[in-house]
Coordinates of C-alpha atoms and ligand atoms in Angstrom, one line a residue:
M1 CA 7.1 68.4 241.4
D2 CA 5.1 66.4 243.5
L3 CA 6.3 63.7 246.1
R4 CA 5.5 60.7 243.8
S5 CA 7.3 62.4 240.8
E6 CA 10.5 63.1 242.7
I7 CA 10.4 59.6 244.0
D8 CA 10.1 58.0 240.7
R9 CA 13.0 59.9 239.3
R10 CA 15.6 58.7 241.9
R11 CA 17.9 56.0 241.3
T12 CA 20.2 55.1 244.4
F13 CA 22.7 52.5 243.6
A14 CA 26.2 51.4 244.6
I15 CA 29.1 50.1 242.4
I16 CA 30.9 47.2 244.0
S17 CA 34.0 45.3 243.0
H18 CA 37.0 43.1 244.3
P19 CA 39.8 45.7 244.7
D20 CA 41.3 46.9 241.5
A21 CA 38.6 45.7 239.1
G22 CA 38.0 49.1 238.1
K23 CA 35.2 50.4 240.6
T24 CA 36.6 54.0 240.9
T25 CA 37.3 54.4 237.5
L26 CA 33.8 53.3 236.5
T27 CA 32.3 55.8 239.1
E28 CA 34.4 58.5 237.8
K29 CA 33.1 57.8 234.1
L30 CA 29.6 57.8 235.2
L31 CA 30.1 61.3 236.6
L32 CA 31.9 62.2 233.5
F33 CA 28.9 60.9 231.4
G34 CA 26.4 62.3 233.7
G35 CA 28.0 65.7 233.1
A36 CA 28.6 66.0 236.9
I37 CA 32.5 66.4 236.3
H38 CA 34.2 67.6 233.3
V39 CA 37.6 66.0 233.4
A40 CA 38.7 62.7 234.4
G41 CA 40.7 62.7 237.7
A42 CA 38.4 65.2 239.3
V43 CA 37.1 62.9 241.9
K44 CA 39.1 62.1 245.1
S45 CA 37.8 58.6 245.6
N46 CA 37.2 56.5 248.3
K47 CA 40.0 54.4 247.0
I48 CA 42.8 53.6 249.4
K49 CA 45.9 53.5 247.5
K50 CA 47.9 50.5 247.0
G51 CA 50.9 50.1 249.3
A52 CA 49.0 51.9 252.1
T53 CA 48.2 48.8 253.8
S54 CA 50.8 49.2 256.4
D55 CA 50.1 52.8 256.8
F56 CA 46.9 53.2 258.6
M57 CA 46.8 56.9 259.1
E58 CA 47.1 57.3 255.6
I59 CA 44.1 55.2 255.2
E60 CA 42.2 57.2 257.9
R61 CA 43.0 60.3 256.1
Q62 CA 41.9 59.1 252.8
R63 CA 38.7 58.0 254.4
G64 CA 38.3 61.5 255.6
I65 CA 38.6 62.6 251.9
S66 CA 35.9 60.1 251.2
V67 CA 33.2 61.8 253.2
A68 CA 32.9 64.2 250.2
T69 CA 32.4 61.3 247.8
S70 CA 30.4 59.0 250.2
V71 CA 27.3 59.9 248.0
M72 CA 27.6 61.4 244.4
G73 CA 24.5 62.7 243.2
F74 CA 23.9 64.1 239.7
E75 CA 21.2 64.9 237.3
Y76 CA 20.8 62.7 234.1
N77 CA 18.0 62.7 231.8
G78 CA 15.7 64.1 234.3
Q79 CA 16.7 61.7 236.7
K80 CA 18.3 62.3 240.0
I81 CA 21.3 59.5 240.3
N82 CA 22.7 59.0 243.9
I83 CA 25.7 56.7 243.6
L84 CA 27.1 55.5 247.1
D85 CA 30.5 55.1 247.4
T86 CA 32.1 51.9 249.2
P87 CA 35.7 51.5 250.4
G88 CA 37.8 49.7 248.0
H89 CA 39.8 48.5 250.9
E90 CA 38.8 44.8 251.9
D91 CA 39.5 45.6 255.5
F92 CA 36.4 48.1 255.3
A93 CA 34.0 45.4 254.0
E94 CA 31.8 45.9 256.9
D95 CA 31.2 49.5 255.7
T96 CA 30.3 48.3 252.3
Y97 CA 27.7 45.8 253.7
R98 CA 26.0 48.6 255.4
T99 CA 26.0 50.8 252.3
L100 CA 24.4 48.0 250.6
T101 CA 21.5 48.3 252.8
A102 CA 20.8 51.8 251.7
V103 CA 20.7 51.3 248.0
D104 CA 17.9 50.1 245.6
S105 CA 20.4 48.4 243.1
V106 CA 24.0 47.5 242.6
I107 CA 26.5 47.6 239.6
I108 CA 28.9 44.7 239.9
V109 CA 32.3 45.5 238.1
I110 CA 34.3 42.4 237.2
D111 CA 37.8 42.4 235.6
S112 CA 37.4 40.2 232.6
A113 CA 40.9 38.9 232.9
K114 CA 40.4 37.6 236.3
G115 CA 36.6 36.7 236.5
V116 CA 34.8 36.5 239.9
E117 CA 37.1 37.2 242.7
T118 CA 36.6 36.6 246.6
Q119 CA 35.3 40.2 247.5
T120 CA 32.7 40.2 244.7
R121 CA 31.2 36.8 246.0
K122 CA 31.0 38.2 249.7
L123 CA 29.3 41.4 248.4
M124 CA 26.9 39.4 246.2
E125 CA 26.0 37.2 249.2
V126 CA 24.7 40.5 250.7
C127 CA 22.7 41.5 247.7
R128 CA 21.3 37.9 247.5
M129 CA 20.1 38.1 251.1
R130 CA 18.3 41.5 250.4
K131 CA 17.2 40.6 246.7
T132 CA 18.9 43.7 245.5
P133 CA 19.0 44.1 241.7
V134 CA 22.2 43.9 240.2
M135 CA 23.8 44.7 236.7
V136 CA 27.4 43.1 235.9
F137 CA 29.7 45.3 234.0
F138 CA 33.1 43.1 232.7
N139 CA 35.7 45.6 232.7
K140 CA 39.1 45.8 230.9
L141 CA 38.1 44.4 227.6
D142 CA 41.2 46.3 226.1
R143 CA 43.4 43.9 228.0
P144 CA 43.4 40.2 227.1
A145 CA 40.2 39.0 228.6
R146 CA 38.6 35.4 229.3
D147 CA 36.0 34.2 227.1
P148 CA 32.8 36.0 227.6
F149 CA 30.7 32.8 227.8
D150 CA 32.9 31.3 230.3
L151 CA 32.9 34.8 232.3
M152 CA 29.1 34.7 232.3
D153 CA 28.9 31.0 233.3
E154 CA 31.3 31.7 236.3
V155 CA 28.9 34.5 237.3
E156 CA 25.9 32.2 237.4
R157 CA 27.8 29.5 239.2
E158 CA 29.8 31.6 241.7
L159 CA 27.4 34.5 242.3
K160 CA 24.2 32.2 242.2
I161 CA 22.3 34.6 239.9
R162 CA 21.0 34.1 236.3
V163 CA 22.4 36.5 233.7
R164 CA 21.5 37.9 230.3
P165 CA 23.8 39.9 228.2
L166 CA 22.6 43.2 226.9
A167 CA 26.1 43.7 225.2
F168 CA 28.4 41.3 223.7
P169 CA 32.1 42.2 223.0
I170 CA 34.1 41.8 219.7
S171 CA 37.4 40.4 220.4
D172 CA 39.4 41.7 223.4
G173 CA 43.0 42.8 224.3
P174 CA 44.7 44.6 221.3
T175 CA 42.3 43.4 218.9
F176 CA 39.2 44.6 220.7
K177 CA 36.8 46.0 218.4
G178 CA 33.7 47.2 220.3
V179 CA 30.7 45.7 221.6
Y180 CA 27.4 44.9 220.1
N181 CA 24.6 46.6 221.9
L182 CA 21.9 43.8 222.2
Y183 CA 19.6 46.2 224.1
E184 CA 19.3 48.9 221.4
D185 CA 20.6 46.6 218.5
R186 CA 23.4 48.5 217.4
L187 CA 27.3 48.3 217.3
S188 CA 29.5 50.5 219.2
L189 CA 33.2 50.5 217.9
F190 CA 36.1 51.0 220.1
F191 CA 38.8 53.4 219.3
S192 CA 41.8 52.7 221.4
E193 CA 43.3 56.2 222.0
S194 CA 42.5 57.1 225.5
R195 CA 39.5 59.3 226.1
Q196 CA 39.3 61.3 229.2
T197 CA 36.3 63.3 228.4
A198 CA 32.7 62.3 227.3
E199 CA 33.0 63.8 223.8
G200 CA 34.3 62.4 220.6
E201 CA 32.4 59.2 220.7
V202 CA 31.6 56.0 219.2
V203 CA 30.5 55.1 215.6
D204 CA 26.9 53.5 215.6
I205 CA 25.9 51.2 212.7
T206 CA 23.6 48.1 212.8
L207 CA 24.5 44.3 212.3
D208 CA 23.4 44.4 208.5
D209 CA 25.4 47.4 207.4
P210 CA 27.6 46.5 204.6
R211 CA 30.3 48.5 206.4
L212 CA 30.4 46.0 209.2
D213 CA 33.4 44.3 207.8
Q214 CA 35.3 47.4 207.2
Y215 CA 35.1 48.1 210.8
I216 CA 35.4 44.6 212.6
A217 CA 36.9 42.1 210.3
P218 CA 38.1 39.5 210.7
F219 CA 35.6 39.3 213.6
T220 CA 32.3 39.5 211.7
D221 CA 31.2 35.9 211.4
K222 CA 32.4 35.3 215.0
L223 CA 30.2 37.7 216.3
K224 CA 27.3 36.6 214.3
E225 CA 27.9 33.3 215.6
N226 CA 28.1 34.4 219.1
L227 CA 25.1 36.7 218.9
E228 CA 23.2 33.5 217.8
L229 CA 24.4 31.4 220.6
V230 CA 23.2 34.2 222.9
E231 CA 19.9 34.1 221.7
G232 CA 19.9 30.3 221.9
V233 CA 21.2 30.0 225.3
Y234 CA 19.7 32.8 227.1
D235 CA 16.2 33.8 227.4
P236 CA 15.1 37.3 226.6
F237 CA 15.8 40.1 229.2
D238 CA 13.0 40.1 231.8
R239 CA 12.9 43.2 233.6
E240 CA 10.8 41.9 236.4
A241 CA 13.3 39.1 237.0
Y242 CA 16.0 41.8 237.3
L243 CA 14.0 44.0 239.7
R244 CA 13.5 40.8 241.8
G245 CA 17.0 40.2 242.0
E246 CA 17.0 36.9 240.0
L247 CA 18.6 38.1 236.6
A248 CA 21.6 40.2 235.9
P249 CA 21.8 42.1 232.9
V250 CA 25.4 42.0 231.6
F251 CA 27.4 44.5 229.9
F252 CA 31.2 44.6 228.5
G253 CA 33.6 47.4 228.1
S254 CA 36.5 49.2 229.1
A255 CA 36.0 51.8 232.0
I256 CA 39.4 53.7 231.6
N257 CA 38.7 54.1 227.9
N258 CA 35.0 55.2 228.5
F259 CA 33.9 52.4 226.6
G260 CA 30.8 50.9 227.2
V261 CA 30.2 53.1 230.1
Q262 CA 27.4 55.3 228.2
E263 CA 25.7 52.2 227.4
L264 CA 25.6 50.8 230.9
L265 CA 24.3 54.3 232.0
E266 CA 21.5 54.5 229.4
C267 CA 20.2 51.1 230.1
F268 CA 20.5 51.7 233.9
V269 CA 18.3 54.8 233.8
R270 CA 15.9 52.8 231.9
I271 CA 15.7 49.7 233.9
A272 CA 17.0 50.1 237.4
P273 CA 14.5 50.7 240.2
S274 CA 13.3 53.9 242.0
P275 CA 13.3 53.6 245.8
R276 CA 11.6 50.5 247.3
P277 CA 9.7 49.8 250.2
S278 CA 11.7 49.2 253.4
M279 CA 11.0 46.9 256.2
T280 CA 10.6 47.8 259.8
E281 CA 10.0 45.6 263.0
Q282 CA 6.5 46.9 262.9
R283 CA 5.3 47.3 259.2
P284 CA 6.5 47.7 255.8
I285 CA 7.1 51.4 254.7
D286 CA 6.1 52.6 251.3
P287 CA 8.2 55.4 249.9
Y288 CA 5.2 57.4 248.9
E289 CA 3.8 57.6 252.4
P290 CA 3.6 61.3 253.0
K291 CA 5.4 61.1 256.6
M292 CA 9.1 61.3 256.9
T293 CA 11.1 58.2 257.8
G294 CA 14.6 57.1 257.5
F295 CA 17.5 55.4 259.0
V296 CA 21.4 55.9 259.8
F297 CA 23.4 53.4 257.6
K298 CA 26.6 54.9 258.3
I299 CA 28.6 57.1 260.6
H300 CA 31.7 59.0 259.8
A301 CA 34.1 60.4 262.4
N302 CA 35.5 63.8 262.0
M303 CA 39.2 63.6 261.3
D304 CA 40.0 66.3 263.6
P305 CA 40.8 64.7 267.0
N306 CA 39.9 67.9 268.9
H307 CA 36.3 67.9 267.6
R308 CA 34.7 64.5 268.3
D309 CA 31.7 65.4 266.2
R310 CA 30.5 63.1 263.3
I311 CA 28.4 62.7 260.2
A312 CA 25.6 60.2 260.3
F313 CA 24.2 59.5 257.0
L314 CA 20.6 59.2 256.8
K315 CA 18.6 57.4 254.2
I316 CA 15.2 58.8 253.5
C317 CA 12.9 56.1 253.0
S318 CA 9.5 57.9 252.8
G319 CA 7.9 61.3 252.9
V320 CA 9.9 64.4 252.6
F321 CA 12.8 65.3 255.0
E322 CA 12.7 69.2 255.9
R323 CA 15.2 71.3 257.2
N324 CA 14.4 72.6 260.8
K325 CA 11.6 70.2 261.3
N326 CA 11.3 68.1 264.4
Y327 CA 11.8 64.3 264.0
L328 CA 11.6 61.7 266.5
H329 CA 14.8 59.8 267.2
V330 CA 13.2 56.8 268.1
R331 CA 15.8 55.0 270.2
S332 CA 16.3 58.1 272.6
G333 CA 12.6 59.2 272.3
K334 CA 14.0 62.7 271.8
Q335 CA 12.5 65.1 269.2
M336 CA 15.5 66.4 267.0
K337 CA 15.9 69.0 264.2
F338 CA 18.8 69.8 262.1
S339 CA 19.6 73.3 261.0
A340 CA 22.2 72.3 258.3
P341 CA 21.5 68.8 256.9
T342 CA 23.7 68.4 254.0
A343 CA 23.3 66.7 250.5
F344 CA 26.1 65.6 248.2
M345 CA 26.3 66.4 244.7
A346 CA 29.4 65.2 242.8
E347 CA 32.4 66.9 244.6
K348 CA 30.3 69.5 246.7
K349 CA 28.5 69.4 249.8
S350 CA 25.7 71.7 250.4
V351 CA 22.9 72.7 252.8
I352 CA 19.7 71.2 251.5
D353 CA 16.1 72.2 252.7
F354 CA 14.4 69.2 251.6
A355 CA 15.3 65.5 250.5
Y356 CA 13.1 62.9 249.3
P357 CA 13.0 58.9 249.4
G358 CA 16.5 57.5 248.0
D359 CA 18.4 60.6 248.9
I360 CA 20.9 60.4 251.7
V361 CA 21.4 63.2 254.0
G362 CA 24.4 64.0 256.2
L363 CA 23.4 65.0 259.8
H364 CA 25.8 66.5 262.2
D365 CA 26.2 64.2 265.3
T366 CA 27.9 65.0 268.5
G367 CA 28.1 61.2 269.6
N368 CA 24.3 60.6 270.0
F369 CA 23.6 58.4 267.0
K370 CA 24.3 54.5 266.2
I371 CA 23.9 52.7 263.0
G372 CA 20.5 51.4 262.6
D373 CA 18.8 54.6 264.5
T374 CA 15.7 55.4 263.0
F375 CA 14.1 58.8 262.5
T376 CA 10.2 59.4 262.2
E377 CA 7.3 62.1 262.5
G378 CA 6.3 60.2 265.7
E379 CA 5.8 56.7 265.0
Q380 CA 7.7 54.1 266.9
L381 CA 9.2 52.1 264.1
K382 CA 12.7 50.3 263.7
F383 CA 14.2 49.6 260.5
T384 CA 15.4 46.1 259.7
G385 CA 18.0 44.8 257.2
I386 CA 20.9 46.6 258.5
P387 CA 22.6 43.4 260.2
S388 CA 25.9 42.9 261.6
F389 CA 28.0 40.4 259.9
S390 CA 30.1 37.7 261.8
P391 CA 33.6 39.2 261.9
E392 CA 36.6 37.3 260.8
L393 CA 39.2 38.4 263.4
F394 CA 38.9 38.6 267.1
R395 CA 40.9 39.9 269.9
Y396 CA 40.5 40.6 273.4
I397 CA 40.8 44.4 274.4
E398 CA 42.3 45.3 277.5
N399 CA 42.7 48.6 279.6
A400 CA 46.4 49.6 279.3
D401 CA 46.1 52.7 281.5
P402 CA 44.0 52.0 285.0
Q403 CA 43.7 56.1 285.3
K404 CA 41.5 56.0 282.1
F405 CA 39.2 53.4 282.6
K406 CA 36.0 55.3 281.9
Q407 CA 37.5 57.0 278.8
L408 CA 38.2 53.7 277.4
A409 CA 34.6 52.5 277.8
K410 CA 33.3 55.7 276.3
G411 CA 35.7 55.4 273.4
I412 CA 35.1 51.6 272.6
D413 CA 31.2 52.4 273.0
Q414 CA 31.2 55.2 270.5
L415 CA 33.6 53.3 268.1
M416 CA 31.4 50.5 268.0
D417 CA 28.3 52.7 267.5
E418 CA 30.0 53.9 264.5
G419 CA 30.5 50.5 263.3
V420 CA 34.4 50.5 263.3
A421 CA 34.2 46.9 264.6
Q422 CA 31.9 44.7 266.8
L423 CA 32.2 44.2 270.6
F424 CA 31.4 40.8 272.5
V425 CA 31.5 40.3 275.9
N426 CA 32.4 37.0 277.1
R427 CA 29.9 35.4 279.4
M428 CA 32.3 33.6 281.5
N429 CA 35.1 36.1 282.5
G430 CA 33.3 39.4 281.2
R431 CA 36.2 40.2 279.0
K432 CA 35.6 42.5 276.1
I433 CA 36.4 40.8 272.6
I434 CA 36.7 43.1 269.5
G435 CA 35.6 41.8 266.2
T436 CA 36.6 42.8 262.8
V437 CA 36.7 42.0 259.1
G438 CA 40.3 43.1 258.7
A439 CA 43.5 43.6 260.7
L440 CA 43.8 47.2 260.2
Q441 CA 40.8 47.9 262.4
F442 CA 42.6 47.1 265.4
E443 CA 45.3 49.5 264.7
V444 CA 42.7 52.2 263.8
I445 CA 40.9 51.7 267.1
Q446 CA 44.0 51.6 269.2
Y447 CA 44.9 55.1 267.6
R448 CA 41.7 56.6 267.7
L449 CA 41.2 55.6 271.5
E450 CA 44.3 57.2 272.1
H451 CA 43.9 60.4 270.1
E452 CA 40.3 61.0 270.5
Y453 CA 39.6 59.6 274.0
G454 CA 42.9 59.7 275.8
A455 CA 42.7 56.1 276.6
K456 CA 45.2 53.3 275.9
C457 CA 44.3 49.9 275.2
R458 CA 46.3 46.4 274.4
Y459 CA 45.2 43.3 272.6
E460 CA 45.4 39.8 273.6
P461 CA 45.0 37.0 271.1
I462 CA 41.9 34.7 271.2
Q463 CA 41.1 31.7 269.0
I464 CA 37.7 32.4 267.4
Y465 CA 36.8 31.1 264.2
K466 CA 33.2 32.5 263.8
A467 CA 30.8 34.5 265.8
C468 CA 27.4 32.9 265.6
W469 CA 24.0 34.4 266.7
I470 CA 21.9 31.5 267.7
E471 CA 18.1 31.0 268.2
S472 CA 15.9 27.9 268.9
D473 CA 12.3 27.0 269.6
N474 CA 13.8 23.9 271.8
R475 CA 14.2 25.9 275.0
E476 CA 15.8 22.8 276.8
Q477 CA 18.3 22.2 274.1
M478 CA 19.2 25.9 274.2
A479 CA 19.6 25.7 277.9
D480 CA 21.7 22.6 277.4
F481 CA 23.8 24.2 275.0
M482 CA 24.4 27.5 276.9
K483 CA 25.4 25.4 280.0
R484 CA 27.9 23.3 277.9
K485 CA 29.3 26.1 275.8
Y486 CA 29.4 28.6 278.6
N487 CA 32.9 29.3 277.9
N488 CA 32.1 30.3 274.3
M489 CA 29.2 32.3 275.1
A490 CA 29.1 36.1 274.8
L491 CA 26.8 38.7 274.3
D492 CA 26.6 41.3 271.2
K493 CA 26.1 45.0 271.7
H494 CA 22.3 44.5 272.0
G495 CA 22.7 42.0 274.5
R496 CA 22.0 38.9 272.0
D497 CA 23.5 35.6 272.7
V498 CA 26.3 34.9 270.4
F499 CA 28.3 31.5 270.2
L500 CA 31.9 32.1 269.5
A501 CA 33.3 28.7 267.7
D502 CA 37.0 28.1 268.1
T503 CA 37.1 26.3 264.9
S504 CA 35.2 25.3 261.9
Y505 CA 35.3 21.9 263.3
A506 CA 33.8 22.9 266.8
L507 CA 30.9 24.7 265.0
S508 CA 30.0 21.7 262.8
L509 CA 30.3 19.5 265.7
A510 CA 27.9 21.9 267.7
Q511 CA 25.5 22.2 264.6
E512 CA 25.4 18.2 264.5
K513 CA 25.0 17.8 268.4
F514 CA 22.3 20.3 268.7
P515 CA 19.9 20.1 265.8
D516 CA 17.4 22.1 267.1
I517 CA 19.6 25.2 267.3
R518 CA 19.8 27.5 264.3
F519 CA 23.4 29.2 263.8
H520 CA 23.3 32.5 261.9
F521 CA 26.4 34.3 260.5
T522 CA 24.3 37.8 260.6
S523 CA 22.6 39.2 263.3
E524 CA 19.2 39.5 261.7
F525 CA 17.7 36.2 260.5
Ligands
G4P601 P1 39.1 49.8 242.0 O1 38.5 51.0 242.4 O2 37.9 48.7 241.9 O3 40.0 49.2 243.1 O4 39.8 50.0 240.8 P2 40.3 51.2 240.0 O5 39.1 51.9 239.2 O6 41.3 51.9 240.9 O7 41.5 50.6 238.8 C1 42.4 49.8 239.3 C2 43.5 49.8 237.9 O8 42.7 49.2 236.8 C3 43.8 51.1 237.8 O9 45.0 51.1 237.3 C4 43.0 51.7 236.5 O10 43.7 52.4 235.9 C5 42.9 50.4 235.9 N1 41.8 50.1 235.0 C6 40.4 50.6 235.2 N2 39.6 50.3 234.2 C7 40.3 49.8 233.3 C8 40.2 49.4 231.9 O11 39.1 49.4 231.6 N3 41.3 48.9 231.2 C9 42.4 48.8 231.9 N4 43.5 48.3 231.0 N5 42.7 49.2 233.0 C10 41.7 49.7 233.8 P3 46.4 51.5 238.4 O12 47.4 51.2 237.4 O13 46.3 50.6 239.6 O14 46.3 52.8 238.9 P4 46.2 54.2 238.2 O15 47.6 54.5 238.5 O16 45.9 53.9 236.7 O17 45.1 55.1 238.8

């Protein structure tokens, strides 16, 4: 198969949700329908079990398992589908943000009883920033759910994206009957006995079939009324608007019961985008370019403390990646080749000879790679669109064992390259500040420094509300700001200026007083 056909048949996406909405269940069911697994429960998911919040070792162990499910590839209808897993635990949201930089589209799962929740809102912001096409799956219709129109209004309002239902539910909870598939104009009926395999499916009948009443009474009239309303309220589905990230097709179902999953998958393979062009600081990269380019979006540490090696996940952006071929690691200027690059097919990890745009390749790393690193066939490129986001929690990190100063510095450095947390250095006193999105990371860092690097650290509290990357065309104002806010200024790991606002009030005051300075909550703007 030629490069173009290989690229065109690839669909690389992530499923995102607020914890407990059903992401893990839906992922598993998609694998089941895709024939990648044969019984439910076969996938050890990236999900961190409830109650594990105080036990970070358990979380690290489960994250170890998750290396295998970081990418789940399978073939479906001639397409190569790559699902990129994202951690369910909110404290690892930064991992999820980065994974979103490597996908071409996203499926958002929403619990139909709860509607849009915080985590969904945050993740959608990242999708909006990148104009990622999104599909919405309202899950758990087998339980009492909110009104479908209400749910869709909430998505439009809170996630700031237009929607278009491509399926519509018939009742919910104990009286849930099924969904009308607007994409194919047919009715899928729900039988409530739990289905754990992809067999023994739904009855398909059209809306004008006289048997309709027999199946969905007393909801026949209500369904017809709702469908009229759908046609009246929503514009017809526009794939181009979906691909621009402006319109989200909406589906309803119950992942645990396999219901609505096949409809979602069928539609996904028809409308979801194949690999799209990516941006570098130098020029846009078209996936069809013959030369290989790619970037590292995630690094996973080995769980064995005796081996400090890691797996770097490389997203191929153009050309063909080949085993044992020399590539330029742009940041270091070194040529590198990989004798055992791995690909991930459902549960199996295997060494591959070739990989194409849209694919994710696992590279063995002995501590040389950083998130965002670019590989090329010689061209000096740096991929953009892999920003750091302002952390939410901050603490000073101090050396607790003066003998191990070097080990601590190295450990902090490597953990930051891996993206475990962000490091800021205070301009005034040179103290190191760790910023994270979840409290757990502080424990993870402390534990890993001790066990992998033999270093000890302790934390001290610091009052910071947000880290803002700043820029301005007004040099005078910038100099004045830096002078007045010297105590609150820090450098990020790339040496960029960051303003650490103590409180939201201090931030709005600064924004008011220094109108020519732009305050950004991500490191790329
Ligand atoms: P997450 O990855 O988004 O965090 O969610 P996950 O799939 O683990 O689902 C969270 C809980 O919701 C699980 O129950 C799961 O079985 C349940 N669930 C998922 N889809 C549906 C659905 O369509 N209907 C209903 N009624 N429940 C659903 P749990 O009790 O927390 O875990 P488990 O013991 O069942 O694994």
